[in-house]
PDB file of C-alpha atoms and ligand atoms in Angstrom:
ATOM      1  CA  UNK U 985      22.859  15.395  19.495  1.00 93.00           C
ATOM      2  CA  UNK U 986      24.678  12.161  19.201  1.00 94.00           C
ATOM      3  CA  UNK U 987      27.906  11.690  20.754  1.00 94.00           C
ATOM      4  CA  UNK U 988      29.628   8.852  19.158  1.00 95.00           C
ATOM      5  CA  UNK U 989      32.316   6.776  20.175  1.00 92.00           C
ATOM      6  CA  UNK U 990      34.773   6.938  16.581  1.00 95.00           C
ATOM      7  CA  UNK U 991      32.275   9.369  14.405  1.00 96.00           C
ATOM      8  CA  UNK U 992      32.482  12.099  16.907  1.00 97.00           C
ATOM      9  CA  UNK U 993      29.439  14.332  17.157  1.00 98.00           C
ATOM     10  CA  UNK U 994      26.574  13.730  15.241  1.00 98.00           C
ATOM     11  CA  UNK U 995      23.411  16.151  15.008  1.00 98.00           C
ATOM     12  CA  UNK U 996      19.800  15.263  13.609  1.00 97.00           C
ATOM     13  CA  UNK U 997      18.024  17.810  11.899  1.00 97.00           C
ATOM     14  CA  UNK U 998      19.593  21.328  13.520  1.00 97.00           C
ATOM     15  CA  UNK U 999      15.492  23.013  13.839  1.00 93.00           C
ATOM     16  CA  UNK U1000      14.773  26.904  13.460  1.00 93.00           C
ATOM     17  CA  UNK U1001      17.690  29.549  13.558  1.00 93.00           C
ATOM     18  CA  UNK U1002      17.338  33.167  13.369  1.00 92.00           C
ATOM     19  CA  UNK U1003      18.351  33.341   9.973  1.00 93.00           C
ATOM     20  CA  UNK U1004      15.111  31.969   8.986  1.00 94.00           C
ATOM     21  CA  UNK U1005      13.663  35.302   9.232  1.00 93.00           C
ATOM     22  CA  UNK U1006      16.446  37.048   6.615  1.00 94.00           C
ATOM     23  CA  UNK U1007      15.694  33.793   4.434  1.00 95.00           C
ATOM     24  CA  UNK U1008      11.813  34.544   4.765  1.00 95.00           C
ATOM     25  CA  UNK U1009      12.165  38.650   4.609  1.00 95.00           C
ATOM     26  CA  UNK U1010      10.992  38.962   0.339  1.00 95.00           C
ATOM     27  CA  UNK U1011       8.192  37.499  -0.888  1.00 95.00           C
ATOM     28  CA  UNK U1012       7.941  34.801  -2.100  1.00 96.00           C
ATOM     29  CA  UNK U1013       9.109  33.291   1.019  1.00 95.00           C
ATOM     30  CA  UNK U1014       7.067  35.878   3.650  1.00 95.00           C
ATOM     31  CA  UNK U1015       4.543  33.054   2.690  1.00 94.00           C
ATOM     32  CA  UNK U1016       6.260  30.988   5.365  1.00 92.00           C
ATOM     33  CA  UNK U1017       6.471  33.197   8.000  1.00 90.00           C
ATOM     34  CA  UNK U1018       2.515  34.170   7.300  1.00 92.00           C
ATOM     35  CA  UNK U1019       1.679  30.939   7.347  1.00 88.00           C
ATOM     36  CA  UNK U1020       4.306  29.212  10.311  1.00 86.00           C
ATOM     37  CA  UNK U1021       4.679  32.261  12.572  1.00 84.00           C
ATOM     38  CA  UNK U1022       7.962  31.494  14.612  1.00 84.00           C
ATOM     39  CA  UNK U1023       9.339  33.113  17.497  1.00 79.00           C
ATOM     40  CA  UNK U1024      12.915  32.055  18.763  1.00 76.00           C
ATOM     41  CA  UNK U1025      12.897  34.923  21.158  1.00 71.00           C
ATOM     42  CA  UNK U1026      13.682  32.320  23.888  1.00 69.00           C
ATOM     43  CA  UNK U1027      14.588  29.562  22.512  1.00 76.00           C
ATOM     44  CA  UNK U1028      18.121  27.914  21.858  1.00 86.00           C
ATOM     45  CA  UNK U1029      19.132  27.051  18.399  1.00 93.00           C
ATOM     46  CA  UNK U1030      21.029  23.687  17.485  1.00 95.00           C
ATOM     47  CA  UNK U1031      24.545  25.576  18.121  1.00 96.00           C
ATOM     48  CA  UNK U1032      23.409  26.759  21.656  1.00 94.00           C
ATOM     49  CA  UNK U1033      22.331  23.642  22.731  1.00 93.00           C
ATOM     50  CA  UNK U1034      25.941  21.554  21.206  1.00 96.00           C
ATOM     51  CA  UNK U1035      27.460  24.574  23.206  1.00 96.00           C
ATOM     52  CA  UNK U1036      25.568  24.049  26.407  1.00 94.00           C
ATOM     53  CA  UNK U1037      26.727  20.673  26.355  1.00 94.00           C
ATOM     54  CA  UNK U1038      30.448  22.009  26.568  1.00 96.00           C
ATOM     55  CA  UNK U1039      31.507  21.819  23.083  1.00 97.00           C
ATOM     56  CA  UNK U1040      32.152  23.524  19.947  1.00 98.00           C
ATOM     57  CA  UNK U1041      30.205  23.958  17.049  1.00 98.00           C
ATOM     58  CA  UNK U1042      33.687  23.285  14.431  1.00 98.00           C
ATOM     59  CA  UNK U1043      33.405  19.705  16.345  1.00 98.00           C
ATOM     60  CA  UNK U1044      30.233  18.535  14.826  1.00 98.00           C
ATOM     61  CA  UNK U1045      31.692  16.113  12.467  1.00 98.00           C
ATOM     62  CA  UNK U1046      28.042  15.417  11.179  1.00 98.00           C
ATOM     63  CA  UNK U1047      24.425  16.668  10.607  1.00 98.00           C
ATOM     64  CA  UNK U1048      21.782  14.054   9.452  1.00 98.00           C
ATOM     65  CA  UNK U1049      18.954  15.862   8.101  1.00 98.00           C
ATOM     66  CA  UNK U1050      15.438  13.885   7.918  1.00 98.00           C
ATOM     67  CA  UNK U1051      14.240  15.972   5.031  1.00 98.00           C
ATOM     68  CA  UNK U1052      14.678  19.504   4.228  1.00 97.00           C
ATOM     69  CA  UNK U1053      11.748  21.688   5.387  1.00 96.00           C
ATOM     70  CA  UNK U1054      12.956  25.422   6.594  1.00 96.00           C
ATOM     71  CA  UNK U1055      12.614  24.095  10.306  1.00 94.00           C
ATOM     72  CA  UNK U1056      14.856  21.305  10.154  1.00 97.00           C
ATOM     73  CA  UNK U1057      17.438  23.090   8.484  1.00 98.00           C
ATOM     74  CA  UNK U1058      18.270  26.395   9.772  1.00 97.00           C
ATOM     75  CA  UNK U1059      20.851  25.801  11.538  1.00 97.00           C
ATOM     76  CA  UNK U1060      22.911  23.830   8.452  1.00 98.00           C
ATOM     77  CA  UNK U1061      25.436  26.929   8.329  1.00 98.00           C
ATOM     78  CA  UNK U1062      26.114  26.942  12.072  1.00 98.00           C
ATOM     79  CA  UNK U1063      28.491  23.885  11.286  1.00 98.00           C
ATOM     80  CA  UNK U1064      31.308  24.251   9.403  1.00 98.00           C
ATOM     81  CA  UNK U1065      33.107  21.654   9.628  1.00 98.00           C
ATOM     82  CA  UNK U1066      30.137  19.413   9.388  1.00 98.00           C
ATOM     83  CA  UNK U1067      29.376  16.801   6.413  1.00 98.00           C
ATOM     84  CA  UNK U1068      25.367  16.406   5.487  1.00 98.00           C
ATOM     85  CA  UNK U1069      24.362  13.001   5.774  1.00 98.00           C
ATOM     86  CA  UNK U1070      20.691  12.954   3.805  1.00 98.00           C
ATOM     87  CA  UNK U1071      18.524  11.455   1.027  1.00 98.00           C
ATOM     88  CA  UNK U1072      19.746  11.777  -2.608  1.00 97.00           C
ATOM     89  CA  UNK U1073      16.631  11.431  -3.869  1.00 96.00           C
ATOM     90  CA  UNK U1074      15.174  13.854  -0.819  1.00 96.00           C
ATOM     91  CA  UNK U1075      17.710  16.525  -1.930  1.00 97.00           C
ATOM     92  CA  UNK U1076      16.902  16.469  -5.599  1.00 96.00           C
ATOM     93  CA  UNK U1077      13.685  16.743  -4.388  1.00 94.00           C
ATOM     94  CA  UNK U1078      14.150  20.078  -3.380  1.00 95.00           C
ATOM     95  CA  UNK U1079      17.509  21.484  -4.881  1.00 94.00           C
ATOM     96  CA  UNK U1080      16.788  23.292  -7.907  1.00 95.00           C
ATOM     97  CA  UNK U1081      13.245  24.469  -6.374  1.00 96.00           C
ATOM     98  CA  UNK U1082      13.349  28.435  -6.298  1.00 97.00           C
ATOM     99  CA  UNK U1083      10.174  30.613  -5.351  1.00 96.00           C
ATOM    100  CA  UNK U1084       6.712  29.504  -5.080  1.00 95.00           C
ATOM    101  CA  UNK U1085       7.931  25.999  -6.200  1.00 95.00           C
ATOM    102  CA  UNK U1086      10.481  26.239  -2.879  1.00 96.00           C
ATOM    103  CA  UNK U1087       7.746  27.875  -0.453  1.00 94.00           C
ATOM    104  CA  UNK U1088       5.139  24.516  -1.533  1.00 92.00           C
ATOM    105  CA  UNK U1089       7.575  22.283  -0.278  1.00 92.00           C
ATOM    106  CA  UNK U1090       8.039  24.149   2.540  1.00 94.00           C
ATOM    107  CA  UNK U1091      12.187  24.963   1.326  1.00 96.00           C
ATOM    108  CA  UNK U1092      13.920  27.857   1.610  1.00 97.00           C
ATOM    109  CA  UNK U1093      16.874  27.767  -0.494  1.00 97.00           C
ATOM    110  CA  UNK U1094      19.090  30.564   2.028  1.00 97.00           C
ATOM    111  CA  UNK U1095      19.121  28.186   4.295  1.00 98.00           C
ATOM    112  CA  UNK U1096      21.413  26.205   2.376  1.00 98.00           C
ATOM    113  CA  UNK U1097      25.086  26.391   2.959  1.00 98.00           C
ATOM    114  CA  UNK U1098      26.876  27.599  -0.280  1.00 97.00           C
ATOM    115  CA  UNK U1099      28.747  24.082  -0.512  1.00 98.00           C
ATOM    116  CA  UNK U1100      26.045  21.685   0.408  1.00 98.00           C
ATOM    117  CA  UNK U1101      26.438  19.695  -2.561  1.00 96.00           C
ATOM    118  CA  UNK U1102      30.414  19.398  -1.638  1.00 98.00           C
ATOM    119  CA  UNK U1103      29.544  18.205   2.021  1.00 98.00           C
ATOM    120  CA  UNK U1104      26.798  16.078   1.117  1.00 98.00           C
ATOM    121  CA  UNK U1105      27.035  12.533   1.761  1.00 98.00           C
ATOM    122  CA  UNK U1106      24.297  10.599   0.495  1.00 98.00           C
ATOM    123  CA  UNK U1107      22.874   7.554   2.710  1.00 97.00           C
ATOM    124  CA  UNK U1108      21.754   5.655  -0.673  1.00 96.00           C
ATOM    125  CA  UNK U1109      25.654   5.011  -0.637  1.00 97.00           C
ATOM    126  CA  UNK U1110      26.070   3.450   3.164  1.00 97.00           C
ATOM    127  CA  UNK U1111      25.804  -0.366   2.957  1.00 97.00           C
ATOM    128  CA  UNK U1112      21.453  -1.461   2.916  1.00 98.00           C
ATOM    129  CA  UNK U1113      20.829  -3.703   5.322  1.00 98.00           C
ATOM    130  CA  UNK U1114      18.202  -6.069   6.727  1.00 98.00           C
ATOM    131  CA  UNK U1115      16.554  -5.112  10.104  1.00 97.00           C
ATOM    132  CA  UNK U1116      16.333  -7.241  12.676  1.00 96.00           C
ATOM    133  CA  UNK U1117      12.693  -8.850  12.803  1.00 97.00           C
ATOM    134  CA  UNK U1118      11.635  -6.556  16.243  1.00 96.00           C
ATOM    135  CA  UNK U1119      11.345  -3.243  13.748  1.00 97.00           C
ATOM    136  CA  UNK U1120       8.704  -5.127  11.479  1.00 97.00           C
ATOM    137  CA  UNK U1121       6.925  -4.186   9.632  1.00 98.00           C
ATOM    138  CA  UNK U1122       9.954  -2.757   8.953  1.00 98.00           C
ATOM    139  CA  UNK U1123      11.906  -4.439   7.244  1.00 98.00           C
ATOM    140  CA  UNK U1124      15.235  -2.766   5.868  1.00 98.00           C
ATOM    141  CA  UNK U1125      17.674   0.099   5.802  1.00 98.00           C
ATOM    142  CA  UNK U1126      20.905   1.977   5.427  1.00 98.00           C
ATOM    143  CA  UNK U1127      23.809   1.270   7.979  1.00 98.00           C
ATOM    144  CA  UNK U1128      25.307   4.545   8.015  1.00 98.00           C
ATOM    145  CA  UNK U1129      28.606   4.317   9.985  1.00 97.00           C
ATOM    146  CA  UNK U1130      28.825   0.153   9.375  1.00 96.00           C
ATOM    147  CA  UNK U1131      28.594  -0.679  13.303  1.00 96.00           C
ATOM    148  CA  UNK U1132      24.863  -0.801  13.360  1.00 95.00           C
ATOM    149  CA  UNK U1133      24.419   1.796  15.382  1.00 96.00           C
ATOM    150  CA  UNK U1134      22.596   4.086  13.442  1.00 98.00           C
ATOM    151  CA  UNK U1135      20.064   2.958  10.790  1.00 98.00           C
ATOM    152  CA  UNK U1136      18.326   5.353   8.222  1.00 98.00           C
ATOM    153  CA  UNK U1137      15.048   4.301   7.338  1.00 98.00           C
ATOM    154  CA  UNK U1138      12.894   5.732   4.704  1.00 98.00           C
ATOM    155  CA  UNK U1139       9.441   7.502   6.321  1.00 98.00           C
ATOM    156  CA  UNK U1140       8.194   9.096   3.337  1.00 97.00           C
ATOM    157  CA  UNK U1141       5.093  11.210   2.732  1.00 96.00           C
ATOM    158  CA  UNK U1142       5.217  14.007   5.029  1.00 96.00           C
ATOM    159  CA  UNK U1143       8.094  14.742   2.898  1.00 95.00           C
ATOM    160  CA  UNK U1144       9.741  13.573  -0.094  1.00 88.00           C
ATOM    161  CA  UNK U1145      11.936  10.786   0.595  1.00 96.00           C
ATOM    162  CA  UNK U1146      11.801  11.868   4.356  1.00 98.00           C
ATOM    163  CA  UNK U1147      13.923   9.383   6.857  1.00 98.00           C
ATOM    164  CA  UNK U1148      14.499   8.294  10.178  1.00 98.00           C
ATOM    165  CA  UNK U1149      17.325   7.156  12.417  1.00 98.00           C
ATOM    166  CA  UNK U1150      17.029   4.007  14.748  1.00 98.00           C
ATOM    167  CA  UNK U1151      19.010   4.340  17.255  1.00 97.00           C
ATOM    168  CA  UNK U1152      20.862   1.225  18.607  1.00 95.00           C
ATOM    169  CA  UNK U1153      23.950   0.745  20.549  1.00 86.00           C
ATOM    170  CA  UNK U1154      23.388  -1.884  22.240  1.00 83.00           C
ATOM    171  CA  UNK U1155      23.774  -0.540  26.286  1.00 86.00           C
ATOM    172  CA  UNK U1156      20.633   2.035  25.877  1.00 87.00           C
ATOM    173  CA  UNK U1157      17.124   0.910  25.394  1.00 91.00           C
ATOM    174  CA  UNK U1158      16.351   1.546  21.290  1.00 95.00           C
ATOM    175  CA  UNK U1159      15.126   4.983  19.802  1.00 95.00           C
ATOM    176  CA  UNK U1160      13.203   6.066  16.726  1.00 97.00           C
ATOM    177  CA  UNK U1161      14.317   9.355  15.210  1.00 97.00           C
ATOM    178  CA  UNK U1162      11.193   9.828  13.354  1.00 97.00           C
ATOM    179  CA  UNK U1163      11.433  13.473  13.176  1.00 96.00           C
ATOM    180  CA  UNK U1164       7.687  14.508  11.210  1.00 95.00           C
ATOM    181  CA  UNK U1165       6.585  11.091   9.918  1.00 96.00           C
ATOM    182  CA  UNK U1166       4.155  11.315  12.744  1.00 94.00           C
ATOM    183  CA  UNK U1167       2.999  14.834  15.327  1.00 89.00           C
ATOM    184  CA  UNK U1168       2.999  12.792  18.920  1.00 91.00           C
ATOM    185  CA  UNK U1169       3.887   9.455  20.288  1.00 91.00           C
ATOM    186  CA  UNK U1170       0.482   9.413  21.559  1.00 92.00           C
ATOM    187  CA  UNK U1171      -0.902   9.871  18.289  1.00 94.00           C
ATOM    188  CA  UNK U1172       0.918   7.285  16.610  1.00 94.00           C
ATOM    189  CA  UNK U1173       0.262   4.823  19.330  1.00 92.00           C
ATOM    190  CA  UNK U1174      -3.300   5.255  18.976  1.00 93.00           C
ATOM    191  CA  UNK U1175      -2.943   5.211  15.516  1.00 93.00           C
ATOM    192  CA  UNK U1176      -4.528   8.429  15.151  1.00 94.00           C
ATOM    193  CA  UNK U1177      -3.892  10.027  11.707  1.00 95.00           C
ATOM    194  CA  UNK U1178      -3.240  14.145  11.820  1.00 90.00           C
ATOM    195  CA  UNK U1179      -6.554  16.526  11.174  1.00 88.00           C
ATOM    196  CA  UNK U1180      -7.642  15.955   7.561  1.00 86.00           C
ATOM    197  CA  UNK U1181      -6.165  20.078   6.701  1.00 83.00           C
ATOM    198  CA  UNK U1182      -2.475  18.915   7.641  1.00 83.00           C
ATOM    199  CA  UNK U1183      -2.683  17.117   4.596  1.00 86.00           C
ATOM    200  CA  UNK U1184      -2.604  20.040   2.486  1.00 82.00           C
ATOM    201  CA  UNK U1185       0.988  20.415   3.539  1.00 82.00           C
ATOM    202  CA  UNK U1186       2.319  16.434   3.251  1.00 90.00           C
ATOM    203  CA  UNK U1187       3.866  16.343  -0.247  1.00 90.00           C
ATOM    204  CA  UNK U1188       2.243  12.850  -0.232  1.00 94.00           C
ATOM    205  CA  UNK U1189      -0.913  11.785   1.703  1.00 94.00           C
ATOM    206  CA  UNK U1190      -1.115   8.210   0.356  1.00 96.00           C
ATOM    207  CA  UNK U1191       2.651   8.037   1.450  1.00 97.00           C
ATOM    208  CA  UNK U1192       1.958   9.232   5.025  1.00 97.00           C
ATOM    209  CA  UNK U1193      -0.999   7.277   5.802  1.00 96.00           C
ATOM    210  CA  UNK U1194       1.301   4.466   4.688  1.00 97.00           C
ATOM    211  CA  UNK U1195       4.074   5.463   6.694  1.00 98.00           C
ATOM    212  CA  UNK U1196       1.973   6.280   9.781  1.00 97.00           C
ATOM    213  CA  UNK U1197       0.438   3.054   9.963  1.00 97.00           C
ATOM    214  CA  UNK U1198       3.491   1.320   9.879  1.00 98.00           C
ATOM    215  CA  UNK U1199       4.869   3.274  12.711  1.00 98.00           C
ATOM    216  CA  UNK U1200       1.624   2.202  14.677  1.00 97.00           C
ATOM    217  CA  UNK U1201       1.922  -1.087  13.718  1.00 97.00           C
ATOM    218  CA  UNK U1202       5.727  -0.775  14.991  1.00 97.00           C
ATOM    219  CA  UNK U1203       4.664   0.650  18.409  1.00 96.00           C
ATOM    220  CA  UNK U1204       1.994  -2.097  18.936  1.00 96.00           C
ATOM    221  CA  UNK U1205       4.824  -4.884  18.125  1.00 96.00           C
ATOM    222  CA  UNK U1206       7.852  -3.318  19.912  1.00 96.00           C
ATOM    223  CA  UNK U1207       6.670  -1.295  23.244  1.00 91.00           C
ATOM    224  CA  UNK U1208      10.292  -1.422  23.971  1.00 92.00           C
ATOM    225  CA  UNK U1209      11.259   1.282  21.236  1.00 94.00           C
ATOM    226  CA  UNK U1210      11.210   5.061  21.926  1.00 92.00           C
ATOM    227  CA  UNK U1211       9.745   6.477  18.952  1.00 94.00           C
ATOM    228  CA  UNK U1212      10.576  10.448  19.115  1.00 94.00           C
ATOM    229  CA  UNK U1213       8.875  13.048  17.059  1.00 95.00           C
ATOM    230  CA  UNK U1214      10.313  16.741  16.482  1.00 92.00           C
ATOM    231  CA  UNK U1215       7.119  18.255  17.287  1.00 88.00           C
ATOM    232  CA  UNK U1216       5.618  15.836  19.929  1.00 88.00           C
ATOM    233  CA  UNK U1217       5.054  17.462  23.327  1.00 84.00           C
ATOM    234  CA  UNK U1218       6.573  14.708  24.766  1.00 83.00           C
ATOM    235  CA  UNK U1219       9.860  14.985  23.098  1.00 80.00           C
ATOM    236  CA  UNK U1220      11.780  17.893  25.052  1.00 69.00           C
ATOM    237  CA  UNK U1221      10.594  16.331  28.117  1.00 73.00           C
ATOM    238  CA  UNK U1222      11.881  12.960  27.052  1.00 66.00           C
ATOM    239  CA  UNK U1223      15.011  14.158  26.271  1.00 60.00           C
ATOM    240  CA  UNK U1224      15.899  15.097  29.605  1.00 59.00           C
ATOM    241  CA  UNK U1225      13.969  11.962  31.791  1.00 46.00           C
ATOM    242  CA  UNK U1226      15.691   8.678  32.607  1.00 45.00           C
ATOM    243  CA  UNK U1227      14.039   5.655  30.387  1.00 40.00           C
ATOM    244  CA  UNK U1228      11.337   4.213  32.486  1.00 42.00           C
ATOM    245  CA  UNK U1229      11.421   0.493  30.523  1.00 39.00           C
ATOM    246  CA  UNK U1230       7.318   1.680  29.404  1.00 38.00           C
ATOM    247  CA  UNK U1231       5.950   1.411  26.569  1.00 38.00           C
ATOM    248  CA  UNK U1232       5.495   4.316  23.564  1.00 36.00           C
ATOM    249  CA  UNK U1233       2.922   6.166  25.076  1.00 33.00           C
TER     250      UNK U1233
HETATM  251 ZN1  LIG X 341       8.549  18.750   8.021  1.00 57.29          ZN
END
């Protein structure tokens, strides 16, 4: 969660929900659950934890959503009042996908909010802009608010026309929102591509090797960025510990 100084509150990605198992009850979309058993027993969804932190969820003003796999989205109808800040290109991507052709992209169209497309504002429209030469290789990406603060850039392979946020305000160190473009900061800092069978999920490999190197190549150059992965160990922990000033390990 983002707490911005004019936009309000911002979320990225909103993770698992426990609608996901009413969106995964029929087949085809048991496939999912077969193949990504979850269990939420204990865990808090995206609208516990914007309540622990002593608000509402009506206040989120906006979700950004990387890319549209079931456990990044769940929680999209949690937020009413939110708009959906994401890839045109990403979304077509998926949209019109129904059945098998949703469950091999890892999409599961209940997730969806009924007015998505109404809410939807799409990041190819916020002004491109060049980065400044410390995220090389790289090089460009969208301004999303205009103040620089938030930057989507594009991370694709994992998913179609998957993105990131940089993170830079200015008064706290810079993060990297790379949400799946790598599994652990350790990895990508070694630059340690994923097992060769979690390919079989990427919708492109030649993107993600692409994408992953650059990331590495990012670390090496800038030990100064956080780069933060949804399903790196490291993350939760991160969240909660002071910046140290280390490097990306
Ligand atoms: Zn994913």
């Amino acid at each position: 969660m983002i707490e911005h100084p004019e936009k309000g509150l911002i979320l990225f990605d909103t993770g698992y929900a426990p609608r996901f198992m009413e969106a995964t009850r029929k087949f085809p979309y048991r496939i999912y659950r077969w193949m990504t058993p979850v269990d939420m027993e204990n865990d808090f969804t995206a609208a516990d934890h914007v309540r622990a932190a002593g608000y509402s969820p009506d206040e989120v003003r906006t979700i950004i959503i990387s890319h549209f796999h079931a456990d990044h989205i769940c929680g999209l109808r949690d937020f009413p009042n939110a708009k959906f800040l994401c890839s045109r290109e990403g979304y077509s991507a998926v949209s019109v996908r129904r059945g098998f052709a949703a469950v091999k992209r890892a999409f599961l169209p209940d997730l969806m909010p009924a007015d998505f497309a109404e809410r939807a504002v799409w990041i190819e429209s916020a002004d491109r802009v060049k980065l400044p030469a410390e995220y090389a290789p790289f090089a460009e990406g969208y301004d999303l608010f205009g103040d620089g603060k938030l930057t989507a850039i594009a991370l694709p392979g994992h998913a179609d026309h998957q993105i990131g946020i940089l993170l830079t305000d200015g008064t706290l160190p810079p993060v990297l929102l790379g949400a799946d473009a790598g599994w652990s900061r350790k990895a990508v800092q070694e630059n340690r591509l994923p097992h060769p069978l979690a390919f079989i999920v990427f919708d492109s490999s030649r993107d993600y090797k692409a994408t992953f190197g650059r990331l590495a190549e990012l670390c090496r150059r800038n030990s100064g960025l956080r780069q933060v992965f949804t399903h790196c160990p490291e993350s939760r922990a991160l969240c909660d510990l002071p910046y140290d000033g280390g490097d990306c390990e």
